[in-house]
PDB file of C-alpha atoms in Angstrom:
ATOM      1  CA  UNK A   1     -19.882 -22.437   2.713  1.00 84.00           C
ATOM      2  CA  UNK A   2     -16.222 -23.083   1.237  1.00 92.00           C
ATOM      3  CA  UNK A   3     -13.901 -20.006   2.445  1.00 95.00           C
ATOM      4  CA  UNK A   4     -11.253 -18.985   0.054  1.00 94.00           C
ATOM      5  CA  UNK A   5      -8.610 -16.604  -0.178  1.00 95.00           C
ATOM      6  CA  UNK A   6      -8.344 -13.632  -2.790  1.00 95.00           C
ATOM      7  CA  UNK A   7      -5.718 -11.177  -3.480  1.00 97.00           C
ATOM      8  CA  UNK A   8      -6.232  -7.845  -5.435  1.00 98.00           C
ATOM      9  CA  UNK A   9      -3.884  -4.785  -5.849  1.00 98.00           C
ATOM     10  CA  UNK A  10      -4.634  -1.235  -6.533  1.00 98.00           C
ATOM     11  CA  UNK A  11      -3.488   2.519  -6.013  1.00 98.00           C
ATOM     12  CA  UNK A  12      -4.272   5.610  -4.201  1.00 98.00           C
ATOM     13  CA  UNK A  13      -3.763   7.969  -7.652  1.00 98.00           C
ATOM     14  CA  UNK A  14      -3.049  11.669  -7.693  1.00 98.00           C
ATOM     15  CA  UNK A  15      -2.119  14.886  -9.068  1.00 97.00           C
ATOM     16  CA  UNK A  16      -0.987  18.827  -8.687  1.00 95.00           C
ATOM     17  CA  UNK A  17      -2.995  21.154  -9.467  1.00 95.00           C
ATOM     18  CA  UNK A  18      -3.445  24.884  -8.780  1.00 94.00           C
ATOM     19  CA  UNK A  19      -6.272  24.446  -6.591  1.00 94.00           C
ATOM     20  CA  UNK A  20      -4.614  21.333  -5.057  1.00 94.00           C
ATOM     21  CA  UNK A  21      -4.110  17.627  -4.340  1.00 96.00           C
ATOM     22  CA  UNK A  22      -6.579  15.357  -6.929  1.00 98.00           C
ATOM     23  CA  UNK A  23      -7.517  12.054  -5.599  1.00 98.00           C
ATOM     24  CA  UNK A  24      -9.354   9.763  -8.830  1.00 98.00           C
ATOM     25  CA  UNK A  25     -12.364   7.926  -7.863  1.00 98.00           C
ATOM     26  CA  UNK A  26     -13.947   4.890  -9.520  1.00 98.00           C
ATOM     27  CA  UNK A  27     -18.025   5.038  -9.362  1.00 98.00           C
ATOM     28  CA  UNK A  28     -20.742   2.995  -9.968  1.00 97.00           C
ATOM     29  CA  UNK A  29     -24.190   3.956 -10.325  1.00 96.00           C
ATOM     30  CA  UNK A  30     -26.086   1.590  -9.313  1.00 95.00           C
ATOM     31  CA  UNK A  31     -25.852   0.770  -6.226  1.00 94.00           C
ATOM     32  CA  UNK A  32     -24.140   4.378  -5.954  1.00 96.00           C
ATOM     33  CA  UNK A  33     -20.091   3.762  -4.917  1.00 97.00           C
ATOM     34  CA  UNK A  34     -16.974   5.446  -4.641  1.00 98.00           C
ATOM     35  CA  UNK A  35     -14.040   3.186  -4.565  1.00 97.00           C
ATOM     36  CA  UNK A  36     -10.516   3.138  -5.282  1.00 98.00           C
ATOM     37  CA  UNK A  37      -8.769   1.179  -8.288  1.00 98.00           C
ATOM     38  CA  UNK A  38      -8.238  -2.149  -7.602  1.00 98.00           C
ATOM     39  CA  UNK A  39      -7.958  -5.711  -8.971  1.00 97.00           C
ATOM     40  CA  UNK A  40      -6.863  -9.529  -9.264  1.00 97.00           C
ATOM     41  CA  UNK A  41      -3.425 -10.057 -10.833  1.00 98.00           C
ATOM     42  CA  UNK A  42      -2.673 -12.445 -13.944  1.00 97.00           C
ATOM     43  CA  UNK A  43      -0.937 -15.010 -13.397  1.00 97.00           C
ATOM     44  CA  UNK A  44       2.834 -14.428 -12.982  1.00 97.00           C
ATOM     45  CA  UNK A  45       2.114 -10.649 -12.086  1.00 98.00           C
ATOM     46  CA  UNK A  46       3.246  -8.980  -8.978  1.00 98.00           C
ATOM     47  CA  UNK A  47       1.572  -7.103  -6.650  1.00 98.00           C
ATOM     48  CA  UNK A  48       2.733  -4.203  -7.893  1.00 98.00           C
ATOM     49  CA  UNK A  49       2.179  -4.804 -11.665  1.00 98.00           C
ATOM     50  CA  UNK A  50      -1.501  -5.592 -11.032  1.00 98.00           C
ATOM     51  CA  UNK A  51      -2.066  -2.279  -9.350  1.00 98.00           C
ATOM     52  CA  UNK A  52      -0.193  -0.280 -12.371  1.00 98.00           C
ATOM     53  CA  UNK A  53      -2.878  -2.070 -14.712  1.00 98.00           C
ATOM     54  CA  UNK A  54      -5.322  -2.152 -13.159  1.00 98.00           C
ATOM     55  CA  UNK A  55      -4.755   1.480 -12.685  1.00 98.00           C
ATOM     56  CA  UNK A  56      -4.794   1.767 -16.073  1.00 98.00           C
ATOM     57  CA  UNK A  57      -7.334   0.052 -16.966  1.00 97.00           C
ATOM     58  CA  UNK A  58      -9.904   1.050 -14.275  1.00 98.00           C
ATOM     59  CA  UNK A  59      -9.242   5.159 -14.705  1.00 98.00           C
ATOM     60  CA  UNK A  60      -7.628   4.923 -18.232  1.00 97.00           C
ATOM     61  CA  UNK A  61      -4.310   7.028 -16.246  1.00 98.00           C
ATOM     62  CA  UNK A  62      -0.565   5.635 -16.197  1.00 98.00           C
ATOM     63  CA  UNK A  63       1.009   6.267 -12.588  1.00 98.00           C
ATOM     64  CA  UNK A  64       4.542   6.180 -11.897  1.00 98.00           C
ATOM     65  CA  UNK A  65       4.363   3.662  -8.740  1.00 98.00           C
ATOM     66  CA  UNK A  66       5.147   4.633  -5.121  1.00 97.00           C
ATOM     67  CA  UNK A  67       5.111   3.750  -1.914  1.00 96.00           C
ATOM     68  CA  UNK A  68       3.506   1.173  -0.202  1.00 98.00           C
ATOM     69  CA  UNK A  69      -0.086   1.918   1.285  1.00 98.00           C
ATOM     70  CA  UNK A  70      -0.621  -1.091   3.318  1.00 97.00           C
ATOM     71  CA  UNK A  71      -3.098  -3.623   2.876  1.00 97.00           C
ATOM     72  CA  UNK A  72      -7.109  -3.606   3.375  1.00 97.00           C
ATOM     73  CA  UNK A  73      -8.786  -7.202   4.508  1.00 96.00           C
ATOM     74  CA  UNK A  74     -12.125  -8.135   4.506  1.00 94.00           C
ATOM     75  CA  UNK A  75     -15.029 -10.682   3.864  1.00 94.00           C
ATOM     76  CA  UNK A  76     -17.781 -11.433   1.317  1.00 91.00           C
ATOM     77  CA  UNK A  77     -20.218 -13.742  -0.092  1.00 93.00           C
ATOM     78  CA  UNK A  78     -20.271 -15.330  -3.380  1.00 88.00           C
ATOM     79  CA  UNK A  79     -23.617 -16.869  -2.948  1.00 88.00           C
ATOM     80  CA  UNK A  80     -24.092 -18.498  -6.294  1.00 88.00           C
ATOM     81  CA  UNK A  81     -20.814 -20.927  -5.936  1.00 86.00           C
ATOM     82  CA  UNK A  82     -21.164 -20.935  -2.085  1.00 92.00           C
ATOM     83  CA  UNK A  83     -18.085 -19.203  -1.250  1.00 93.00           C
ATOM     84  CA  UNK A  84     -17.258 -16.735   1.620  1.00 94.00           C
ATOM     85  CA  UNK A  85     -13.872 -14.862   0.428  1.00 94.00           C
ATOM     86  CA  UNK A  86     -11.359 -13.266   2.949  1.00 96.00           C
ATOM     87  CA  UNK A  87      -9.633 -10.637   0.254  1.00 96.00           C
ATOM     88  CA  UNK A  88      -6.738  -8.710   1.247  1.00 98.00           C
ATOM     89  CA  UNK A  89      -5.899  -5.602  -1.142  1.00 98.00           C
ATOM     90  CA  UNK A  90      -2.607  -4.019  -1.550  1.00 98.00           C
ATOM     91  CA  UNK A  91      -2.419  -0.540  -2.367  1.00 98.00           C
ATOM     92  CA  UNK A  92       0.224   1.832  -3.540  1.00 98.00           C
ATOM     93  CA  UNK A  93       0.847   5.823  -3.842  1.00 98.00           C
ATOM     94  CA  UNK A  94       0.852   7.027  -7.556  1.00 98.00           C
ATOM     95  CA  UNK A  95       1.631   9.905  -9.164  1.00 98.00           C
ATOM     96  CA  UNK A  96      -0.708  10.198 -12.650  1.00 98.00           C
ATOM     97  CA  UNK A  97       1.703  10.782 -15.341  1.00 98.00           C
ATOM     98  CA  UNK A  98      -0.699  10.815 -18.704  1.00 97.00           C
ATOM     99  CA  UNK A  99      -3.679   9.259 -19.613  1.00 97.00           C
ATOM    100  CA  UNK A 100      -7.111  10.865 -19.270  1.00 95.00           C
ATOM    101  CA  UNK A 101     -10.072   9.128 -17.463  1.00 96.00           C
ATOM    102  CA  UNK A 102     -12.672   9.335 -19.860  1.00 91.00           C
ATOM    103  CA  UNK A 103     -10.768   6.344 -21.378  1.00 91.00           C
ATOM    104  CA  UNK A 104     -11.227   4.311 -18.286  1.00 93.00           C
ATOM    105  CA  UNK A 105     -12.807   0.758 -18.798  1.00 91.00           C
ATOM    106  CA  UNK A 106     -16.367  -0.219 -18.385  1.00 90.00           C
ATOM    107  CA  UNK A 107     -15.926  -1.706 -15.068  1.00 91.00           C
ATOM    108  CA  UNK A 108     -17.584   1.736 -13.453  1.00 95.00           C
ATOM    109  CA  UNK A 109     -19.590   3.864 -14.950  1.00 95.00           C
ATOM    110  CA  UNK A 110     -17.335   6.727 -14.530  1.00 96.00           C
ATOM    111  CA  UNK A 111     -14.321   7.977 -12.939  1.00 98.00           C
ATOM    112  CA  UNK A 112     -13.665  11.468 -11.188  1.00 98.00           C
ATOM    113  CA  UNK A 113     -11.058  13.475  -9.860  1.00 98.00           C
ATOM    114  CA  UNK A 114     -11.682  14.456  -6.127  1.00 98.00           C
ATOM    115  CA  UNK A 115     -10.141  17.258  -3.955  1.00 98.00           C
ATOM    116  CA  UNK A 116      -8.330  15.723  -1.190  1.00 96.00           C
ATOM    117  CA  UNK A 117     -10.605  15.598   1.265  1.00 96.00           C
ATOM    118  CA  UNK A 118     -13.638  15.668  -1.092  1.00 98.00           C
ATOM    119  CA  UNK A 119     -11.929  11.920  -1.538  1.00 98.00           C
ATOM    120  CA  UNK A 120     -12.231  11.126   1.649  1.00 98.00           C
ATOM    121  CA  UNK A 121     -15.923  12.249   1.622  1.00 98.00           C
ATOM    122  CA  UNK A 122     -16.885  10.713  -1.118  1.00 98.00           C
ATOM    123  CA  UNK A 123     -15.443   6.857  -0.606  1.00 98.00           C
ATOM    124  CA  UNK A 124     -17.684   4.609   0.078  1.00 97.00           C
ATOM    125  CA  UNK A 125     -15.399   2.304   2.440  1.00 95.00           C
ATOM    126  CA  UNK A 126     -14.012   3.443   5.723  1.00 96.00           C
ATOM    127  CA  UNK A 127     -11.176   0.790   5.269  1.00 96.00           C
ATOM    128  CA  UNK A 128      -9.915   2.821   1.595  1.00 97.00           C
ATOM    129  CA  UNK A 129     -10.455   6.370   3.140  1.00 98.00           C
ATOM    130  CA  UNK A 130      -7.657   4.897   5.479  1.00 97.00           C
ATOM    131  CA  UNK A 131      -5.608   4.662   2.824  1.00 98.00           C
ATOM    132  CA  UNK A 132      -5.852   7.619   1.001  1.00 98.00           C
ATOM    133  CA  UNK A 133      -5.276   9.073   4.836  1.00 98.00           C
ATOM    134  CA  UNK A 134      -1.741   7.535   4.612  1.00 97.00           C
ATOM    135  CA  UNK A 135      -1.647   9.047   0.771  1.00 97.00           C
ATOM    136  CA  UNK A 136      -2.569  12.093   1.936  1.00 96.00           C
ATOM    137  CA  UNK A 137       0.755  11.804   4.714  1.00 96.00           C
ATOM    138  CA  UNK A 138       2.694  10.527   1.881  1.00 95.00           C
ATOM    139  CA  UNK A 139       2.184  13.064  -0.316  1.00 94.00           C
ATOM    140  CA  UNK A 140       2.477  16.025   2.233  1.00 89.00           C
ATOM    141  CA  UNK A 141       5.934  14.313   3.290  1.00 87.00           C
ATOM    142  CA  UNK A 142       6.824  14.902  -0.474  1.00 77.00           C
ATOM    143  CA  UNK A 143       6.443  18.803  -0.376  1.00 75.00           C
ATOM    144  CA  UNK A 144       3.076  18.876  -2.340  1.00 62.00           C
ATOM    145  CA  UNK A 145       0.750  20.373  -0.293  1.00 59.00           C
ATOM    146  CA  UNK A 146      -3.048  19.539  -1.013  1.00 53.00           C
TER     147      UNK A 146
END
């Protein structure tokens, strides 16, 4: 098996509200998933531009970008062109400014807004409930309490 390197940027997005800090969720149904927004750049992108569209794209919400989250690795298997991929995601904080996510692409089947720590519950992958951890600091650090 070839191994090959991959690259992908995302973001950790939230919100206010009255009955606290939002956290939106990507999901699949089948198998069942909870992830966070996330994706290859275009060529000539940054890091940070990907995760903006992608953003977009994946929830159908425009963020003002934040902070750096840090960076997730891992490993997978693209068994059909013999490839095992070592992917490293970068993520950054964002604050949703407008958008709504029933406009989100068809990527997942749907996207959800998650109390805080419903979030955390809910993610599929220990390595991105790690970063919405260091959201979670992030935002607190701000003054918005979740």
């Amino acid at each position: 098996m070839r191994i090959q390197r991959a690259v992908s940027a995302g973001g950790v997005v939230y919100r206010q509200t009255d009955i606290g800090v939002q956290i939106a969720l990507c999901g699949r149904h089948d198998p069942p998933t909870w992830n966070l927004p996330k994706g290859t750049p275009d060529e000539g992108e940054t890091l940070e531009q990907t995760a903006l569209r992608e953003v977009l794209e994946e929830t159908g919400l425009y963020a003002k970008l934040g902070n750096s989250l840090g960076e997730i690795s891992y490993w997978f298997d693209w068994t059909e062109e013999d490839v095992r991929f070592h992917k490293t995601v970068y993520f950054y904080l964002m604050e949703k400014q407008s958008g709504c996510i029933e406009f989100h692409d068809d990527e997942f089947d749907e996207v959800q807004w998650f109390l805080a720590e419903d979030a955390i519950k809910a993610l599929t992958f220990g390595n991105e409930v790690k970063i919405v951890r260091r959201a979670l600091r992030a935002i607190r650090q701000r003054g918005v309490h979740d």
